[in-house]
Short mmCIF file of C-alpha atoms and ligand atoms in Angstrom, two decimals:
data_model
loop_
_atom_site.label_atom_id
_atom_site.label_comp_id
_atom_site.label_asym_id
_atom_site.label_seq_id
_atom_site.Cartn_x
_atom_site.Cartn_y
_atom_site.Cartn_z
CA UNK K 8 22.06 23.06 -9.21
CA UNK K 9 19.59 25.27 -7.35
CA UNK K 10 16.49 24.34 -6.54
CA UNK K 11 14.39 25.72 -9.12
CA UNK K 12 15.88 23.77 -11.55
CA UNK K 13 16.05 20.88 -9.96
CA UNK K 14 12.07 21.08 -9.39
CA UNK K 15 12.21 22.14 -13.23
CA UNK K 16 14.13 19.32 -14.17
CA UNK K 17 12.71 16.55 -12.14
CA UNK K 18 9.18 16.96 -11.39
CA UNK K 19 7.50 19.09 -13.65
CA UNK K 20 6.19 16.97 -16.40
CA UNK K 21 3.17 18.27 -17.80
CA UNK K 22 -0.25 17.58 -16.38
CA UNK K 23 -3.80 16.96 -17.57
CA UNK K 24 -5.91 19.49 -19.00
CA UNK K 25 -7.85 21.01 -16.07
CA UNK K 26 -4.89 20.75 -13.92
CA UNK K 27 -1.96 23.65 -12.96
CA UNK K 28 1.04 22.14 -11.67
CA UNK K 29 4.43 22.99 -10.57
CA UNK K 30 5.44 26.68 -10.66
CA UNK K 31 2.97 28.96 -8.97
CA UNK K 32 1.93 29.37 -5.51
CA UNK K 33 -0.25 26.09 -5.18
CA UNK K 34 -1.49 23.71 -8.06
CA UNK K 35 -4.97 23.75 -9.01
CA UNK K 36 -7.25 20.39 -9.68
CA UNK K 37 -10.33 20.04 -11.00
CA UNK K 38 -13.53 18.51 -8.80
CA UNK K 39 -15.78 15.93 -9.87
CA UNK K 40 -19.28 17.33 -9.63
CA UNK K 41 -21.23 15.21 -6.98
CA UNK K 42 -18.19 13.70 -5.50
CA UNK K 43 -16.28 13.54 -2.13
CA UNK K 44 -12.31 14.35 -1.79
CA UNK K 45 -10.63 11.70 -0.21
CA UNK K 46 -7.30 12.81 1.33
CA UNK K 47 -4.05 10.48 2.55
CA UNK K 48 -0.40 11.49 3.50
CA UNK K 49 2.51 9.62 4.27
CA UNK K 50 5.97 10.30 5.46
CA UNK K 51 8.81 8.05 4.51
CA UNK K 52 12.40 8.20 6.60
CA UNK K 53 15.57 6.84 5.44
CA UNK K 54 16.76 4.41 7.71
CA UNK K 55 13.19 3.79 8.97
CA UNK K 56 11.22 3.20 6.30
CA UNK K 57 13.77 1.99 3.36
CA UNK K 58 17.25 1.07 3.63
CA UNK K 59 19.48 4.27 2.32
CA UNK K 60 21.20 1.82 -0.23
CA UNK K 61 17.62 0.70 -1.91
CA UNK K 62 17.45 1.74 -5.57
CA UNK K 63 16.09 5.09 -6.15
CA UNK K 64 13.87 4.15 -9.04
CA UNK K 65 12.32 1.70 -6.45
CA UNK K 66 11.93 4.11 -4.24
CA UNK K 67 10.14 6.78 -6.46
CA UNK K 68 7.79 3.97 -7.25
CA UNK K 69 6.98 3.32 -3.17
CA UNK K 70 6.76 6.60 -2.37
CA UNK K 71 3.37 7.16 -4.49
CA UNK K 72 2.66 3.15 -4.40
CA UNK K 73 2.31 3.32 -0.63
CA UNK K 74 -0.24 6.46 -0.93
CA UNK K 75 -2.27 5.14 -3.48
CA UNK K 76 -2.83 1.94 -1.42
CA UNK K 77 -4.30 4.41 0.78
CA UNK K 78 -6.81 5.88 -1.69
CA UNK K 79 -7.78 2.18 -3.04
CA UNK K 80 -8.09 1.34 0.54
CA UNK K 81 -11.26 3.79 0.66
CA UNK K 82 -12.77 2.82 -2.34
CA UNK K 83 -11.60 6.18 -3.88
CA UNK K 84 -9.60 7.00 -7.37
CA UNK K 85 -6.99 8.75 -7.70
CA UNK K 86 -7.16 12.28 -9.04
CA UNK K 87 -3.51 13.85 -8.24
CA UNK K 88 -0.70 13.96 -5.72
CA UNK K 89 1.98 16.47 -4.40
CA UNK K 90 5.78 15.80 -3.46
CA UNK K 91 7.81 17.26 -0.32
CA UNK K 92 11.40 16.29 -0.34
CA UNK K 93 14.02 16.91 2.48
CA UNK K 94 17.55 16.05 0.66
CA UNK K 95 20.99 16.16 2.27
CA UNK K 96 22.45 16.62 -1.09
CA UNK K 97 21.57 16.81 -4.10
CA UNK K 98 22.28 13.73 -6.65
CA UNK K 99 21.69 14.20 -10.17
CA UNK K 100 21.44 10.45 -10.65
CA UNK K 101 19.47 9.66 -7.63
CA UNK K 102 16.93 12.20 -8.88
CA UNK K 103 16.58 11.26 -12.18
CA UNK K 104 16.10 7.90 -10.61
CA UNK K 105 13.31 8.90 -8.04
CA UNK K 106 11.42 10.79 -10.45
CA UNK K 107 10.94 8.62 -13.03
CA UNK K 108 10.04 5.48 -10.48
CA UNK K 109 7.74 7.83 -9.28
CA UNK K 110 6.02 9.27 -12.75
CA UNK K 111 5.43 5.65 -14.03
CA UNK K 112 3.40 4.73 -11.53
CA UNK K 113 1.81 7.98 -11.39
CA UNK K 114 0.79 7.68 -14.99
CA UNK K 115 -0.16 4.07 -14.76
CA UNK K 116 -3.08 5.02 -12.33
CA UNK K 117 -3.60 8.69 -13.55
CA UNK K 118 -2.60 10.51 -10.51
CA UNK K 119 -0.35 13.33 -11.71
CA UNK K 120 2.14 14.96 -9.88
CA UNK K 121 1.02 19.05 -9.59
CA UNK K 122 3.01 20.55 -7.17
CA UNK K 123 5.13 20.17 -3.75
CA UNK K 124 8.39 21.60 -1.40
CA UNK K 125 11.84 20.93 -2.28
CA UNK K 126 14.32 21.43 0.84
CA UNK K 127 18.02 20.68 2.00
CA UNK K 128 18.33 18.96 5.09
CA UNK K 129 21.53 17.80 7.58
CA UNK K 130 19.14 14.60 8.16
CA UNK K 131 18.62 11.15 5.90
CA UNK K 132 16.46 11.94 3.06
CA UNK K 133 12.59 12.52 3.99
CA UNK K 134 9.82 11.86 1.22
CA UNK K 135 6.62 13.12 2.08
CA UNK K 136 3.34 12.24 -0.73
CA UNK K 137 -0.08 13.94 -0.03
CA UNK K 138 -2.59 12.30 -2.68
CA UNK K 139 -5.96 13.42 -3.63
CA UNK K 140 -8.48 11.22 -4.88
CA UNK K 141 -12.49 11.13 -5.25
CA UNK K 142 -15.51 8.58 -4.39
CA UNK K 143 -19.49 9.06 -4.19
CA UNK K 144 -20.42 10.63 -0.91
CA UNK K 145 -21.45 7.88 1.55
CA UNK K 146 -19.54 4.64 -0.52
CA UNK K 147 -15.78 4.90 0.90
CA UNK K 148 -15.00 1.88 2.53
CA UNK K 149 -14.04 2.85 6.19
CA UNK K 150 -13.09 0.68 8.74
CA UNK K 151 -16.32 1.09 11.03
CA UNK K 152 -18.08 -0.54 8.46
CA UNK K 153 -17.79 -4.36 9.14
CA UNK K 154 -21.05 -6.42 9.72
CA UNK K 155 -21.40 -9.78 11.47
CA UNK K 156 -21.70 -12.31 8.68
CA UNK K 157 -19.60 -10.46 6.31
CA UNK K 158 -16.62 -12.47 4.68
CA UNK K 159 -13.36 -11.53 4.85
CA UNK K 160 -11.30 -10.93 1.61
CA UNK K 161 -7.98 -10.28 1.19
CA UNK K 162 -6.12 -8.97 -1.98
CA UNK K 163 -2.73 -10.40 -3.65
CA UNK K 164 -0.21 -12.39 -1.39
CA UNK K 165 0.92 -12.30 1.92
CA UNK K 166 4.29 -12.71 3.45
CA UNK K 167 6.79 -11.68 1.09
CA UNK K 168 7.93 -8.57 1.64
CA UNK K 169 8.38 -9.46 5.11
CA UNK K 170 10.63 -12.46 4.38
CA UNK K 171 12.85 -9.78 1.82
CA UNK K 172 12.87 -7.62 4.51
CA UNK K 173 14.47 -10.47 6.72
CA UNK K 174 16.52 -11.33 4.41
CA UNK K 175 18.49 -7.73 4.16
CA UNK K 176 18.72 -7.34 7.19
CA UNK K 177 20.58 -10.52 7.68
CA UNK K 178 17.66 -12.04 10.25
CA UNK K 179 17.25 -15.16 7.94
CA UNK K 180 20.34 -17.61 6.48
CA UNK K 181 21.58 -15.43 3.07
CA UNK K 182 19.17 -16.88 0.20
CA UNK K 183 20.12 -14.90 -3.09
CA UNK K 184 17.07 -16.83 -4.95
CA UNK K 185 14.41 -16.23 -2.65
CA UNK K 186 16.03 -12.37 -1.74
CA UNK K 187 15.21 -12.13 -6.04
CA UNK K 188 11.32 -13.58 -5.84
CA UNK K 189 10.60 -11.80 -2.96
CA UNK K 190 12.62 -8.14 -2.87
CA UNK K 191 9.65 -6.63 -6.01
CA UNK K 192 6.64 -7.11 -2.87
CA UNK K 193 8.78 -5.34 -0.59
CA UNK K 194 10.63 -2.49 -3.12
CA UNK K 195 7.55 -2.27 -5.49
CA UNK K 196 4.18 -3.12 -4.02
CA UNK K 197 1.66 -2.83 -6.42
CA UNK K 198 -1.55 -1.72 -4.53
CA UNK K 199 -4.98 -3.31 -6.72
CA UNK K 200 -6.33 0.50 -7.67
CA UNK K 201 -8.55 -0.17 -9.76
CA UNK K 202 -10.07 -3.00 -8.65
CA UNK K 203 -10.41 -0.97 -5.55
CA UNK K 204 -12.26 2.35 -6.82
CA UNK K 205 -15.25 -0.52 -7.85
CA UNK K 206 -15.42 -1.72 -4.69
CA UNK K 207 -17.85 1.26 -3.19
CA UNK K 208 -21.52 -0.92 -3.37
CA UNK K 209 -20.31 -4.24 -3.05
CA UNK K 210 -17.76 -4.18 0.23
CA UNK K 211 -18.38 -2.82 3.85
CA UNK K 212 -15.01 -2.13 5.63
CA UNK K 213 -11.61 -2.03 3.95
CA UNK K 214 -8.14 -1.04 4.97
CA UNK K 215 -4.51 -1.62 3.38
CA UNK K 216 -2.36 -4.12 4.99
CA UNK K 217 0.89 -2.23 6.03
CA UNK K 218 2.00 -3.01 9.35
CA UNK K 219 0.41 -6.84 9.01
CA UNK K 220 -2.65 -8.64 8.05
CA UNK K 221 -3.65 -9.51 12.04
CA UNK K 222 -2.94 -6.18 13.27
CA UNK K 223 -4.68 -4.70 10.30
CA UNK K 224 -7.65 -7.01 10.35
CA UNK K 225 -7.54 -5.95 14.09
CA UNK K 226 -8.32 -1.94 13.45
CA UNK K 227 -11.27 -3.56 11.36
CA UNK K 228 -13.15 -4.86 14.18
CA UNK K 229 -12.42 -2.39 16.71
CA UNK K 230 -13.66 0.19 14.40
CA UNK K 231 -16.50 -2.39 14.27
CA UNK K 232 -16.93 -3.64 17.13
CA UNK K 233 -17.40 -7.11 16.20
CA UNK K 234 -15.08 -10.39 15.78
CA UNK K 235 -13.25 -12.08 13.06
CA UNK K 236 -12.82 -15.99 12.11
CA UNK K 237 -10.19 -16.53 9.48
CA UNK K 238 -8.97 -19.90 8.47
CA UNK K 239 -5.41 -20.02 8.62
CA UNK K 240 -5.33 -22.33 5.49
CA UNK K 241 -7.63 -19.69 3.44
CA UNK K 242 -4.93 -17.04 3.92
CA UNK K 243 -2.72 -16.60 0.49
CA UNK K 244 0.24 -17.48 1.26
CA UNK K 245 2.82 -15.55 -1.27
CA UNK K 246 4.53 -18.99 -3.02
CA UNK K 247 7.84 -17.75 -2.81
CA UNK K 248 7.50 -18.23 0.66
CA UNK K 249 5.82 -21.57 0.90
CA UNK K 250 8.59 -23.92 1.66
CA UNK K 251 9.98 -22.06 4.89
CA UNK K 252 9.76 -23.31 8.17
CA UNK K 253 5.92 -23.24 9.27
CA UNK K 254 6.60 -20.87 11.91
CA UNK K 255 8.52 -18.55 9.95
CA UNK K 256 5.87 -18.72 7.44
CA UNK K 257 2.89 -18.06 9.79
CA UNK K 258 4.72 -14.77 11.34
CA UNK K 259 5.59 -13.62 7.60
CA UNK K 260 1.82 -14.10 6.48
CA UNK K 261 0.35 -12.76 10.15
CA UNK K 262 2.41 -10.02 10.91
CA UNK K 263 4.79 -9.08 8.32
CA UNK K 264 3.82 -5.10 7.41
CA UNK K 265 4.61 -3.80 3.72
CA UNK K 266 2.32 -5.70 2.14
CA UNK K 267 -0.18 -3.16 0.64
CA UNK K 268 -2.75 -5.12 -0.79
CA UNK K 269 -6.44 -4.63 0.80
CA UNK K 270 -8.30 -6.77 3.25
CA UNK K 271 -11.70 -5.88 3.12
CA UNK K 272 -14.98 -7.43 4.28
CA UNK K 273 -18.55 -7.79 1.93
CA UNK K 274 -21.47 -9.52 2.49
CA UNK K 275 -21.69 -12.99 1.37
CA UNK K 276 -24.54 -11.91 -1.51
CA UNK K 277 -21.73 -10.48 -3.58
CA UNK K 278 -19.32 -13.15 -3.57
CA UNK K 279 -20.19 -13.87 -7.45
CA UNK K 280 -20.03 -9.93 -8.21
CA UNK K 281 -16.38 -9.43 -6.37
CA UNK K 282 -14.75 -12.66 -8.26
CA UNK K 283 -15.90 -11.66 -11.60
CA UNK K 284 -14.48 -7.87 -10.36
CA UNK K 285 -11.23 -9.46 -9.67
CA UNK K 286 -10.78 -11.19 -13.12
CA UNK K 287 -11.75 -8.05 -14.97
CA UNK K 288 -9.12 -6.54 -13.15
CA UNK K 289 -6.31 -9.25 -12.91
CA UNK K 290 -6.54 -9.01 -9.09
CA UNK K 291 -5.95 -12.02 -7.05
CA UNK K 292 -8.37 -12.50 -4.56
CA UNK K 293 -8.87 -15.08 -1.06
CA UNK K 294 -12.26 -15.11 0.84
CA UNK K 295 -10.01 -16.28 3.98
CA UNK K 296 -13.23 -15.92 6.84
CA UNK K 297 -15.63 -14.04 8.26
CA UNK K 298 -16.80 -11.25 10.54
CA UNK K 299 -18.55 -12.58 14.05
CA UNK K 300 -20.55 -10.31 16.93
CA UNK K 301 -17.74 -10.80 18.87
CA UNK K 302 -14.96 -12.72 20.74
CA UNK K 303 -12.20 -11.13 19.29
CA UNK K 304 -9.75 -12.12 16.58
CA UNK K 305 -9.49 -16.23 15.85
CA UNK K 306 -7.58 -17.71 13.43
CA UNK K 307 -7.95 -21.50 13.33
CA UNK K 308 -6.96 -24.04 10.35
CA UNK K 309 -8.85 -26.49 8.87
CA UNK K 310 -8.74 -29.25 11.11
CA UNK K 311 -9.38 -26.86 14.26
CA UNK K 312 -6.01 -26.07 15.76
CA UNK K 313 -5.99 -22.56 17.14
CA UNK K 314 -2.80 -20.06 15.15
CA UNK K 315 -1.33 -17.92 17.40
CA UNK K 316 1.38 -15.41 16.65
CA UNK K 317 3.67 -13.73 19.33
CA UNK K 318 4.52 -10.62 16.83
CA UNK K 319 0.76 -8.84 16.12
CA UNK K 320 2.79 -6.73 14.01
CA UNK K 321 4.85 -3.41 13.27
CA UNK K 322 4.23 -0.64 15.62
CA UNK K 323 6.19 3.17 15.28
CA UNK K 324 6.39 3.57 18.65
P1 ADP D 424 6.78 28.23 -2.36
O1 ADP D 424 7.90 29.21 -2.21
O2 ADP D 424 5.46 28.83 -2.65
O3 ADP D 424 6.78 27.19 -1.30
P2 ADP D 424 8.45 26.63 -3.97
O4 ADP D 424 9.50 27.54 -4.41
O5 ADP D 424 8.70 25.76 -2.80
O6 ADP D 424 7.12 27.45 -3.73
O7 ADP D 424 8.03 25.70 -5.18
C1 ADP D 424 7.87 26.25 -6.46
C2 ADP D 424 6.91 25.40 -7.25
O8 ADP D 424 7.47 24.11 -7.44
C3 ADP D 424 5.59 25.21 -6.55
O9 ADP D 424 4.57 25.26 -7.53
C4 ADP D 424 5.69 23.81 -5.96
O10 ADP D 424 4.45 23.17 -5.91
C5 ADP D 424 6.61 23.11 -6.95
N1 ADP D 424 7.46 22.09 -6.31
C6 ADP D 424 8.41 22.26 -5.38
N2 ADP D 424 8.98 21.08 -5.03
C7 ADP D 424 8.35 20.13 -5.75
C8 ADP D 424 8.47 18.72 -5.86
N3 ADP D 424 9.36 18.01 -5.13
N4 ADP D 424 7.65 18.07 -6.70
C9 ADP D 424 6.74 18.75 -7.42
N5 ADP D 424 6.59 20.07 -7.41
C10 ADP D 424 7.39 20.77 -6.57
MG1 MG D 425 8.10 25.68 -0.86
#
């Protein structure tokens, strides 16, 4: 199959009215009048980033999943996306796969696929997803943006993927029931979108949590400059998890990456206005501390013993 058809065959579904996707020179998207484009990109390597055995429809659905975590991280919604694809071969059933992981979630937050680069490589496969998305000038919810006083709020659960993670890679005793409650957070995050794209008004700061909540939290108040208090016992821990080892829990919930849900920070006047947000949009949320002038990054429990964590997290390099 050349590679026409295998961009006709596999990612040209048809797009919204106002759109031109795949086929010419570059796709074409409409703007919202008195909006700002919001931008993200992210590369994923086999062997890096997924396993080269994970299941392709899984995969599809990451791909976008971990870009529009992005978007809802800013506050913004999505408005479209674009696909470049380095394949060593090409797999009829892998593609079919891929593509349709990918379009479901793409429909499910209206963020259609219009265009992209198909290309043979003698590397592991490379997926590469720009998205596009849109938020009133001024409102996106950057990192800079923490105030002293400001609680800290974090989306979904924490610590699952990590412990799936683990768990294929043969780092923790083989557990096929907790490998099946835990491998969906790590193979198909599910990033709170729309509950995001409301956000704008009511929260400060916000980022996704992808290479773990402490690190994360950390870019937060750097970007800052301030502090952070979180109570350890606040955090929500994913119950899949909850009967491991306390140690291997408190690494999985601190510094275990892949998580993409949102921490983000608001001031305590809309505590009322974010709950009632989160019900309207089935979105778990945790008010797990708050933002200081300083002294760093403390996490304490309940009854005052300090957490620390060896492992801040997942760095590239
Ligand atoms: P060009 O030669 O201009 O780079 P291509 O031949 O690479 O164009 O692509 C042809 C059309 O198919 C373009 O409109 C491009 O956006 C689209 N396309 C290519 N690969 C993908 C893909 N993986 N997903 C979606 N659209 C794609
Ligand atoms: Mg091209």
């Amino acid at each position: 199959m050349g590679e026409f058809d295998l961009i006709a065959r596999y990612f040209s579904r048809p797009v919204p009215e106002g759109y031109l996707g795949a086929g010419d020179d570059c796709a074409l998207l409409p703007l919202r009048p008195g909006r700002q484009c919001v931008v993200s990109t992210d590369a994923l390597i086999e062997g890096r980033h997924f396993l080269p055995e994970v299941d392709p429809l899984t995969l599809g659905h990451k791909s976008l999943a971990v870009n529009l975590s992005d978007l809802a991280a800013m506050g913004a919604t999505p408005s479209g996306c674009v696909l470049a694809l380095a394949l060593p071969e090409v797999d009829e059933g892998w593609l079919s796969q891929f593509s349709e992981g990918f379009y479901r979630l793409a429909n499910e937050f209206d963020c259609p696929l219009i265009g992209g680069d198909t290309t043979g490589t003698d590397h592991g496969i490379m997926i590469c997803v720009t998205v596009f998305g849109h938020v009133t000038p001024g409102t996106a919810l950057l990192r800079s943006a923490a105030q002293s006083g400001d609680d800290i709020w974090v989306t979904g659960s924490l610590g699952a993927a990590h412990i799936a993670l683990k768990l294929l890679q043969g780092a923790l005793p083989h557990n096929d029931s907790l490998l099946a409650k835990t491998r969906p957070m790590l193979e198909q995050p599910c990033p709170p979108c729309l509950f995001a794209a409301q956000l704008p008004g009511l929260a400060h700061a916000a980022l996704d949590i992808s290479d773990g909540f402490l690190q994360d939290l950390g870019h937060i108040i750097k970007a800052s400059q301030c502090g952070a208090h979180v109570i350890f016992d606040h955090l929500p821990i994913d119950p899949a998890i909850r009967n491991l080892s306390e140690e291997t829990v408190q690494e999985a919930v601190l510094s275990g990456g892949d998580v993409y849900q949102l921490c983000f920070t608001a001031p305590p006047k809309h505590r009322d206005a974010i709950e009632t947000l989160a019900q309207q949009f089935h979105t778990e949320v945790s008010r797990v501390g708050s933002i200081t002038g300083g002294g760093g990054l403390l996490v304490e429990t309940l009854d005052g013993r300090r957490v620390t964590c060896a492992n801040m997290g997942y760095q590239h390099f």
